[in-house]
Short mmCIF file of C-alpha atoms in Angstrom, two decimals:
data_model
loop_
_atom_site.label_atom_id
_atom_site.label_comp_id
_atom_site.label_asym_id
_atom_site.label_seq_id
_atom_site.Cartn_x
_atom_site.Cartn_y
_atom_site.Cartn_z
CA UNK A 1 2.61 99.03 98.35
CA UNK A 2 5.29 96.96 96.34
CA UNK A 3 5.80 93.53 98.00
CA UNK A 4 9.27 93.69 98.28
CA UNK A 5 8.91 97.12 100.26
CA UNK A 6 5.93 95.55 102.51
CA UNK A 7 8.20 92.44 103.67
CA UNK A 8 10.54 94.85 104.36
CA UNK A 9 8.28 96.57 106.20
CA UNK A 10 7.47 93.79 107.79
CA UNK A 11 10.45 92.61 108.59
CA UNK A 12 11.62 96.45 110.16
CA UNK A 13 8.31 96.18 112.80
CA UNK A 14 9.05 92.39 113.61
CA UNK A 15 12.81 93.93 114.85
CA UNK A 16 11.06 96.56 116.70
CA UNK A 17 8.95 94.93 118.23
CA UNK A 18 11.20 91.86 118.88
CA UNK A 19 13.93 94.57 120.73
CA UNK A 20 11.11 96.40 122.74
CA UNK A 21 9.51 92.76 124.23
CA UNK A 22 13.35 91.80 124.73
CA UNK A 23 14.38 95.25 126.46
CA UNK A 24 11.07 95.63 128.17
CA UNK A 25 11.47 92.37 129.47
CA UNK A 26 15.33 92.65 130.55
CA UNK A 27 14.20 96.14 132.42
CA UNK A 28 11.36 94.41 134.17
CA UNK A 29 13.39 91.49 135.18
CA UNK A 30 16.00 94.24 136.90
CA UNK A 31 13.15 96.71 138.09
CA UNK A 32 14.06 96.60 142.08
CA UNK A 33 17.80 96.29 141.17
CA UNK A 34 17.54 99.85 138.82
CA UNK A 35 16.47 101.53 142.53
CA UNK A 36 19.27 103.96 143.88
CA UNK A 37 18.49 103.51 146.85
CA UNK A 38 15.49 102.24 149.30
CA UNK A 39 13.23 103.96 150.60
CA UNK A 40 13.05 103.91 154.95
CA UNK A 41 9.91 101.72 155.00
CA UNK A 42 11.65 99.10 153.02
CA UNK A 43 14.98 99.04 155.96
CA UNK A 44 12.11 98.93 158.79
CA UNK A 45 10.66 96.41 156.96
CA UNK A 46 14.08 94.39 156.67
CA UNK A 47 14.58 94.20 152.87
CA UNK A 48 17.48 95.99 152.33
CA UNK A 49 20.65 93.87 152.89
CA UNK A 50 22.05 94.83 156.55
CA UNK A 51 25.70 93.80 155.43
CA UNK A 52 25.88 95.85 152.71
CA UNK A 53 26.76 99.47 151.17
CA UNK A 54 23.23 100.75 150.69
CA UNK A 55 21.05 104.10 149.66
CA UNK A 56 18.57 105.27 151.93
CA UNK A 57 16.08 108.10 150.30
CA UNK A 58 13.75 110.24 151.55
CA UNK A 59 12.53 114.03 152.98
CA UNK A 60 14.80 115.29 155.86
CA UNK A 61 12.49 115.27 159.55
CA UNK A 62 12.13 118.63 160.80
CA UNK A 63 14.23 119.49 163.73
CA UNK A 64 15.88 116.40 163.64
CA UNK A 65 18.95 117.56 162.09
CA UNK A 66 21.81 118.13 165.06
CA UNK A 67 25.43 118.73 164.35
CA UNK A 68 28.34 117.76 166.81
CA UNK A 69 29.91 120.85 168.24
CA UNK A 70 33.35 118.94 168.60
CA UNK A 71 33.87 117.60 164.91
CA UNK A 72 31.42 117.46 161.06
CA UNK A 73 29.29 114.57 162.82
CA UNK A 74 25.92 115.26 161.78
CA UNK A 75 23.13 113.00 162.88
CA UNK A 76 19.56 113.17 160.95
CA UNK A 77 16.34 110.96 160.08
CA UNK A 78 15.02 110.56 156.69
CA UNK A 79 11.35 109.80 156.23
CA UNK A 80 9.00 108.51 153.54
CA UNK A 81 5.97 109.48 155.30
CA UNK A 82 6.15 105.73 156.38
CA UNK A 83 9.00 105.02 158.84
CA UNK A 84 12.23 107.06 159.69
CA UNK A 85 15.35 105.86 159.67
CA UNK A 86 18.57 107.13 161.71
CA UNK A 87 21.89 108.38 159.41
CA UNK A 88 25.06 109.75 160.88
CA UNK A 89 27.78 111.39 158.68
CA UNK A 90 30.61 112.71 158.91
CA UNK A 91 31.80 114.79 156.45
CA UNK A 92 30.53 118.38 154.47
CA UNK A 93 26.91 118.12 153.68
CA UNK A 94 25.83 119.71 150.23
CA UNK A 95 24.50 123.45 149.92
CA UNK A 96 20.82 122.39 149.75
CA UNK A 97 20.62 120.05 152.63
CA UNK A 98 17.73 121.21 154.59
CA UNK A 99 15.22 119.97 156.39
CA UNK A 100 12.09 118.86 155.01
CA UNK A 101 13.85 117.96 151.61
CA UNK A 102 14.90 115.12 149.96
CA UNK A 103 18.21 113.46 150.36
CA UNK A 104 19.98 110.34 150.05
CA UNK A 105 22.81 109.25 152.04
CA UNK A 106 24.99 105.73 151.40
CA UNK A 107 26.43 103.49 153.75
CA UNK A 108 25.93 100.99 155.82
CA UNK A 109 23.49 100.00 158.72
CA UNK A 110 24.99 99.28 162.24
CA UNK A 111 24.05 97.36 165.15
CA UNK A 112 21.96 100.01 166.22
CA UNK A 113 20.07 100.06 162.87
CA UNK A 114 21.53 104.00 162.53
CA UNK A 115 22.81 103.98 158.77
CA UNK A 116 26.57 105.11 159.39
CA UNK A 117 26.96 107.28 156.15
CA UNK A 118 30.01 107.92 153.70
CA UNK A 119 28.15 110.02 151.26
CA UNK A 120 25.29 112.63 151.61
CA UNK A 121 23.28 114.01 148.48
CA UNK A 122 20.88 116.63 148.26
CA UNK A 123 17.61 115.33 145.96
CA UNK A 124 16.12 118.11 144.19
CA UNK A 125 12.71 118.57 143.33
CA UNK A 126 11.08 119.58 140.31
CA UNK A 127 9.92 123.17 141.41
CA UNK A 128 11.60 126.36 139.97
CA UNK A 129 10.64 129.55 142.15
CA UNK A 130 12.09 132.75 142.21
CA UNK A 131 12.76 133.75 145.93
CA UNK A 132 10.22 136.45 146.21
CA UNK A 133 7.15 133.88 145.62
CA UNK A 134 8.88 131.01 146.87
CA UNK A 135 6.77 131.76 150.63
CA UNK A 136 3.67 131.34 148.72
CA UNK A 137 4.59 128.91 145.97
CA UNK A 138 4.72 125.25 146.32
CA UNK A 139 6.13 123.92 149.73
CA UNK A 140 8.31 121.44 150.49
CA UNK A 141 6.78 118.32 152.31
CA UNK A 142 6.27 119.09 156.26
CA UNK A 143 7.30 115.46 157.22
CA UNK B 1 -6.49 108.26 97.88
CA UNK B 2 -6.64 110.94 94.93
CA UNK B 3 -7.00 113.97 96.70
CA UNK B 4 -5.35 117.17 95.85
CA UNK B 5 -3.75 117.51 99.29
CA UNK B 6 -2.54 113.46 98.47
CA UNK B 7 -1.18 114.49 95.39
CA UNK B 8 0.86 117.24 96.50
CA UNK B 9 2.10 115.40 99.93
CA UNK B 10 2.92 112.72 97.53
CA UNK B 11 4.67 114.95 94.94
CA UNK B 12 6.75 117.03 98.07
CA UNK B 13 7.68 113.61 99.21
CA UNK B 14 9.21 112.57 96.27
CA UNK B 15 11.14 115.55 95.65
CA UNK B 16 12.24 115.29 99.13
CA UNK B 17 13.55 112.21 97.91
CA UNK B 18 15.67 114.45 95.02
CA UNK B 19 19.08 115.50 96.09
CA UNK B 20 19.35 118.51 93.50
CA UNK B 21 16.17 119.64 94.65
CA UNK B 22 17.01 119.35 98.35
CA UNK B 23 20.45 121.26 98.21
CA UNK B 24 19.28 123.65 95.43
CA UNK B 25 16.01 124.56 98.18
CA UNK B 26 17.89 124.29 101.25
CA UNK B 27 20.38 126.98 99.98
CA UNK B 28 17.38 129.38 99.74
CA UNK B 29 16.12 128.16 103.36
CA UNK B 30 19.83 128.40 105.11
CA UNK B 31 20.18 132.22 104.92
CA UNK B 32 16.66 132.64 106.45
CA UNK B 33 16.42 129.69 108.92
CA UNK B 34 20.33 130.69 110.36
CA UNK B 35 18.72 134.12 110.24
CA UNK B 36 16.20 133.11 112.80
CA UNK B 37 17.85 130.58 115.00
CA UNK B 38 20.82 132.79 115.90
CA UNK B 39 18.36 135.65 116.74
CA UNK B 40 16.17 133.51 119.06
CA UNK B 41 19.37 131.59 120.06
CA UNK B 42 20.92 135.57 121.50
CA UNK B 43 17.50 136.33 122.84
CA UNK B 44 16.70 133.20 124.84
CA UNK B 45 20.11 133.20 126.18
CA UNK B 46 20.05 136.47 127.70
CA UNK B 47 16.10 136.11 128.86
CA UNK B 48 17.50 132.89 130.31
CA UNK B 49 20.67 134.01 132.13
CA UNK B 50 20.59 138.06 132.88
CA UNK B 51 16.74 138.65 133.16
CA UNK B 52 14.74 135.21 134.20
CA UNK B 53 14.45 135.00 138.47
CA UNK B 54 17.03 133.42 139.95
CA UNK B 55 15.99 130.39 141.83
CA UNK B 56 14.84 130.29 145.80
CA UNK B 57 16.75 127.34 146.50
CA UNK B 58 19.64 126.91 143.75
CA UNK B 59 20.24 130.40 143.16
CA UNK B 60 22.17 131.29 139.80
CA UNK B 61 23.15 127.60 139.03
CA UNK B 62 19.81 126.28 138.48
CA UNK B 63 20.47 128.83 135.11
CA UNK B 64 22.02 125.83 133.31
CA UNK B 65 18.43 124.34 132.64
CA UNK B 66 18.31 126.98 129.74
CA UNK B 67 20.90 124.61 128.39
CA UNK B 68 20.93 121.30 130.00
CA UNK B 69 16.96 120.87 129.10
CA UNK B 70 16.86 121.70 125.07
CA UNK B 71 20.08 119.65 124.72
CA UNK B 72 18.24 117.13 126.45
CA UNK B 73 15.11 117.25 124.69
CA UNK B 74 16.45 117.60 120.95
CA UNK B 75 19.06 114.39 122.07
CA UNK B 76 16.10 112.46 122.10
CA UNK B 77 14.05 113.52 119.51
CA UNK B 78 16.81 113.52 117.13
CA UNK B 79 16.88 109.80 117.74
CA UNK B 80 13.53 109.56 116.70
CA UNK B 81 15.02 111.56 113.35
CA UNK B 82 17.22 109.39 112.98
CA UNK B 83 14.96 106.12 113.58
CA UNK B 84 12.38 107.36 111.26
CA UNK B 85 15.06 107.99 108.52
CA UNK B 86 16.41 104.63 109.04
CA UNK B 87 13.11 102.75 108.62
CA UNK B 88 12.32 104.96 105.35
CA UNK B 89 15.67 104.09 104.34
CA UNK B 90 15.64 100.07 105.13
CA UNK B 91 11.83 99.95 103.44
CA UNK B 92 11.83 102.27 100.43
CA UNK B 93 15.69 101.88 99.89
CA UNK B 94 15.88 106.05 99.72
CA UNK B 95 19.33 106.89 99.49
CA UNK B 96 18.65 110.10 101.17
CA UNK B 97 17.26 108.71 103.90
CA UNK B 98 20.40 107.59 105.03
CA UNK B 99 22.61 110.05 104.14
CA UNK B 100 19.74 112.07 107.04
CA UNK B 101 20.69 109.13 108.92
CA UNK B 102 24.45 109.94 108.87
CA UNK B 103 23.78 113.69 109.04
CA UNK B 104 21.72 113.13 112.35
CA UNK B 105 24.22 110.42 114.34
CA UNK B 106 27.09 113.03 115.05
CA UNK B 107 24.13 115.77 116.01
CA UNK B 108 22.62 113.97 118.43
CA UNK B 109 25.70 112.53 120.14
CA UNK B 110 26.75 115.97 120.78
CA UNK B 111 23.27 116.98 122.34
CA UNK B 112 23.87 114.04 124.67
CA UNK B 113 26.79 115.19 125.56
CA UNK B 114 25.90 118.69 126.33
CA UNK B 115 22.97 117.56 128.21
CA UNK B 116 25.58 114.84 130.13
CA UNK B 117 28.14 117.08 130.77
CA UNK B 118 25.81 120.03 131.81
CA UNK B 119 24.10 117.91 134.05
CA UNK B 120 27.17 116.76 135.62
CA UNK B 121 27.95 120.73 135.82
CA UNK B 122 25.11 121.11 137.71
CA UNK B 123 24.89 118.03 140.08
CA UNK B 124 27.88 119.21 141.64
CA UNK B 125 26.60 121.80 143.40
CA UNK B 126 23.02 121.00 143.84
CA UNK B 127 23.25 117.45 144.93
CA UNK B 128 26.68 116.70 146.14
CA UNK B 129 28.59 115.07 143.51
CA UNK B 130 29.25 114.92 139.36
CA UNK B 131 28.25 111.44 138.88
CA UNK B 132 25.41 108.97 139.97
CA UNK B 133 24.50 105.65 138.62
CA UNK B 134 20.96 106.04 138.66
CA UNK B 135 18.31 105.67 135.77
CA UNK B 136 17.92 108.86 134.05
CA UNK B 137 21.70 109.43 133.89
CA UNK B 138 23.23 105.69 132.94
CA UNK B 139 19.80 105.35 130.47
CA UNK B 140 21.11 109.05 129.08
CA UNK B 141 24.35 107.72 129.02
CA UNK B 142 23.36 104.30 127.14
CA UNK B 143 21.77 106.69 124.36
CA UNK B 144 25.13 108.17 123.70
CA UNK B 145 26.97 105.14 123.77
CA UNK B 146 24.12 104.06 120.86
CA UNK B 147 25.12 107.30 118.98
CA UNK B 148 28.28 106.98 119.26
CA UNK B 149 27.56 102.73 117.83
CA UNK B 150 25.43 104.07 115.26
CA UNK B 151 28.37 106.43 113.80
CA UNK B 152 31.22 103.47 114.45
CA UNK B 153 28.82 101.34 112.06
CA UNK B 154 27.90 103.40 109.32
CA UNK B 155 31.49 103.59 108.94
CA UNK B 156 32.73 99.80 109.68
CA UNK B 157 32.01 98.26 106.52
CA UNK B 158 34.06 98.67 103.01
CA UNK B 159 30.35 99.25 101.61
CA UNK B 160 29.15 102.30 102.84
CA UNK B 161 25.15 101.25 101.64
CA UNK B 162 25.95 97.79 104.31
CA UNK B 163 27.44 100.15 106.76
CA UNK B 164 23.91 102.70 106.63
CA UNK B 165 22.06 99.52 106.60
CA UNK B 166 23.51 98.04 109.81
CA UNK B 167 23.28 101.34 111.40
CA UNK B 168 19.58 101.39 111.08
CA UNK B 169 19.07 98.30 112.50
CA UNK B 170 20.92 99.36 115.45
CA UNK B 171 18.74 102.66 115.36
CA UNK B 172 15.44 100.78 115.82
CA UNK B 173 16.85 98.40 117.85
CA UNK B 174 17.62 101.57 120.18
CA UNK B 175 14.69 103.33 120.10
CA UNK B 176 13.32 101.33 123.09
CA UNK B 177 15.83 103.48 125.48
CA UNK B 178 13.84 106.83 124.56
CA UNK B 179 10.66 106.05 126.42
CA UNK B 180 12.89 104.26 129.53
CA UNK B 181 14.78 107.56 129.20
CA UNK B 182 11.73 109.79 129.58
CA UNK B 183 9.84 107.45 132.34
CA UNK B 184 13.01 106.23 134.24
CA UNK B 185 11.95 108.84 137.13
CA UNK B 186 8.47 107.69 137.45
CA UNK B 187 9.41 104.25 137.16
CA UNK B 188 12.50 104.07 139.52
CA UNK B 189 14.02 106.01 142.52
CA UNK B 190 16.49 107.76 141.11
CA UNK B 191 18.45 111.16 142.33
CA UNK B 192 17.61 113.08 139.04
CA UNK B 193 13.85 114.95 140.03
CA UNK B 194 11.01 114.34 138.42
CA UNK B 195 9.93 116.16 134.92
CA UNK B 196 9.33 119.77 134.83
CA UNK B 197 7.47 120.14 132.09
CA UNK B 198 4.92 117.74 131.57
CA UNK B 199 2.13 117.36 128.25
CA UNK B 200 -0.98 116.68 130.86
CA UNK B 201 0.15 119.19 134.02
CA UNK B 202 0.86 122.96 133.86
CA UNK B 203 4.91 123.26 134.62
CA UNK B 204 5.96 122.88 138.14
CA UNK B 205 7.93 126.14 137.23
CA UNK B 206 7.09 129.46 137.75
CA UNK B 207 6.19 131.54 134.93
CA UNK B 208 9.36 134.04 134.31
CA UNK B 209 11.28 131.36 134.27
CA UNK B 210 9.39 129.15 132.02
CA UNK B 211 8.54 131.11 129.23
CA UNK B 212 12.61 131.61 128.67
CA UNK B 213 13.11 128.23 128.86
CA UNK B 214 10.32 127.37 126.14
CA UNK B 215 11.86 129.73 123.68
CA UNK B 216 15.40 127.93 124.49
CA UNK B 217 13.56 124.29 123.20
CA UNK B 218 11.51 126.38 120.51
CA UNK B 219 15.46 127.39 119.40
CA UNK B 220 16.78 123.93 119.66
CA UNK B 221 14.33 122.94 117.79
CA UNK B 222 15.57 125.15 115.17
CA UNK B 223 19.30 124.77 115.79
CA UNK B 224 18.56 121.20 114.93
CA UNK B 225 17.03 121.58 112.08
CA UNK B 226 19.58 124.23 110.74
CA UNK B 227 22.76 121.95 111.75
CA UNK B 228 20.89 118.82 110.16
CA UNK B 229 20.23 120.36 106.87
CA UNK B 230 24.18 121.82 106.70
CA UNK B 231 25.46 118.01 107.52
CA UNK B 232 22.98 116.67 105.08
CA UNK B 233 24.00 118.83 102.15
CA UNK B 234 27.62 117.72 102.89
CA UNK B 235 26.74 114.29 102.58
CA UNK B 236 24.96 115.37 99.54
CA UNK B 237 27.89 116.77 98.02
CA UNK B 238 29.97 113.93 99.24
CA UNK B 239 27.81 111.57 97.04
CA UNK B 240 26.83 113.73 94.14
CA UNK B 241 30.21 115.08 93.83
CA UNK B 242 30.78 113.64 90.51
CA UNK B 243 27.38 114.85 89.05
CA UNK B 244 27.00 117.17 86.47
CA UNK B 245 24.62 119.50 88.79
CA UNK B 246 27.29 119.60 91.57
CA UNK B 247 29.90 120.72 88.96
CA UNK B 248 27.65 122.79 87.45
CA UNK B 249 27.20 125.03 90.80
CA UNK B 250 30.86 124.96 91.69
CA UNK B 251 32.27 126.46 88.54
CA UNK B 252 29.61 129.31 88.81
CA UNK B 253 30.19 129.56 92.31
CA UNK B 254 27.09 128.68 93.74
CA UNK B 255 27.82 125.99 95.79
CA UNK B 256 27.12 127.99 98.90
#
């Protein structure tokens, strides 16, 4: 190769691999911060800021879903397999809220450690299943 | 290395390299390769939304991954298009290199935004809301931002060859974001689900609905290709414009 190309060269991998250290470090310095939200082991656990707007993630309990038959009030527990933790909203919850699938609900954690939630999302998994083989097919996690 | 097959890589590479030969070949591909990709493009779109099984638990909006996951995929290869041309273009000085380099930016920041604004399209009903700050989305997000950079430089300087050289610095600067891109869901919690296609696993997808959506990327694929080569011969004809060959094929009328 001509020299002027291979110091060019050169110089082109030295950037890349300058920016990838420098980004891979910046992304690793921020890796618990890049989270959306915690998952219930690490509120039992106490690391999640009690004073705080926070994310709690993880699979819907079975049968623990129970909605108020005066107003929306809907009272749950989330689950990583781990620890549970308590979440009562108030509001419309999205079409594929169910139990035994993922969601993540925002706010903050009372007195009571129940997280007292101003935003429910459904978490969808990766699986794609028609209905008719969807009783067979994968199933969702029986937390 | 004297090989045959070294000689003619070498020789194709080289031509490659030839903007008369590029535009005079590529106006024998176009007819055939627009041809193709529209047919595919009709076909994969109506496998995809009329005949593919809806989904159990989305229903008929889950349909937008016929869209949302090509866009998604070529947005992210095309980077590595672009990055490739830029380091060809920075080392060996090929003009053409950068003029694929200018061809590509606009391309690929309108597959990020289909893929963005799809998504968004589809979050809405499926998870609650348009718009989460999580991994996948703000790292998809940062990759348009770096298109839409790349573009804003190649044009910011009075030279246009210190323009195309910035810009591919800032290309393979950015080329770290397309593995955080593609990992961000293993490595963090994020709301976007994990990958449905993977290289090791078979597809946690069933079959009727897969093999629609592999034709759709096949046809991206394609689409790419066939939109790159149109914005490449315009920058082609932008430059050469003042060559004899270029003037040549307008006053026959052969410049299509």
């Amino acid at each position: 190769m001509h020299p002027a190309r291979k110091q060019r060269l050169q110089i082109v991998l030295f950037v890349m691999v300058f920016a990838a250290v420098a980004i891979g470090l910046l992304v690793f310095a921020l890796r618990e911060n890049l989270n959306l939200f915690f998952p219930p082991a690490d509120i039992v656990a106490g690391k999640a800021p009690a004073d705080q707007q926070i994310r709690v993630g993880g699979y819907v309990v079975k049968n623990s879903v129970h909605r108020s038959s005066e107003d929306l009030t809907v009272t749950f527990r989330l689950t990583d397999g781990q620890a549970e933790v308590a979440v009562r909203y108030k509001g419309i919850l999205p079409d594929l809220f169910t139990e035994g699938e993922a969601a993540i609900a925002k706010g903050r954690l009372n007195d009571d450690r129940i997280l007292e939630a101003v935003e429910v999302l459904a978490k969808h998994d990766e699986n794609y299943t028609p209905p008719e083989v969807s009783d067979t097919a994968i199933k969702p996690h029986d937390y | 290395m004297g090989s045959p097959m070294w000689a003619v890589l070498k020789n194709f590479w080289h031509k490659l390299g030839s903007p008369k030969w590029f535009y005079q070949m590529s106006s024998r591909w176009l007819p055939w390769l627009s041809a193709i990709t529209l047919g595919l493009l009709v076909w994969g779109l109506v496998w995809g939304l009329a005949y593919a099984p809806m989904d159990a638990k989305q229903g008929n909006s889950y349909r937008i991954i016929f869209l949302h996951v090509p866009a998604s995929f070529l947005a992210m290869v095309g980077y590595y298009v672009m990055a490739i041309a830029g380091i060809v273009g920075l080392v060996w000085r090929m003009k053409m290199a950068m003029w694929v380099l200018r061809a590509a930016a606009p391309l690929g920041a309108v597959l990020t935004f289909i893929s963005l604004f799809s998504g968004a399209i589809w979050g809405k009903p499926t998870w609650g809301t348009w718009w989460v700050w999580d991994a996948r989305i703000t790292s998809m997000l940062i990759l348009l931002f770096l298109y839409l950079g790349v573009m804003a430089l190649q044009n910011a300087f009075e030279n246009e060859d210190s323009g195309n050289r910035a810009s591919a610095v800032l290309t393979i600067v950015g080329m770290i974001n397309i593995p955080i891109i593609y990992k961000s869901v293993e490595w963090w919690n994020t709301l976007h689900q994990g990958a449905t296609i993977k290289f090791t696993e078979a597809p946690s997808m069933h079959m009727d609905m897969f093999k629609p959506l592999l034709l759709m990327i096949v046809t991206f694929y394609l689409l790419y290709a066939l939109v790159l080569i149109m914005n490449l011969r315009c920058e082609i004809l932008r430059h050469e414009r003042r060559s004899q060959w270029v003037r040549e094929l307008a006053l026959n009328g052969k410049l299509l």
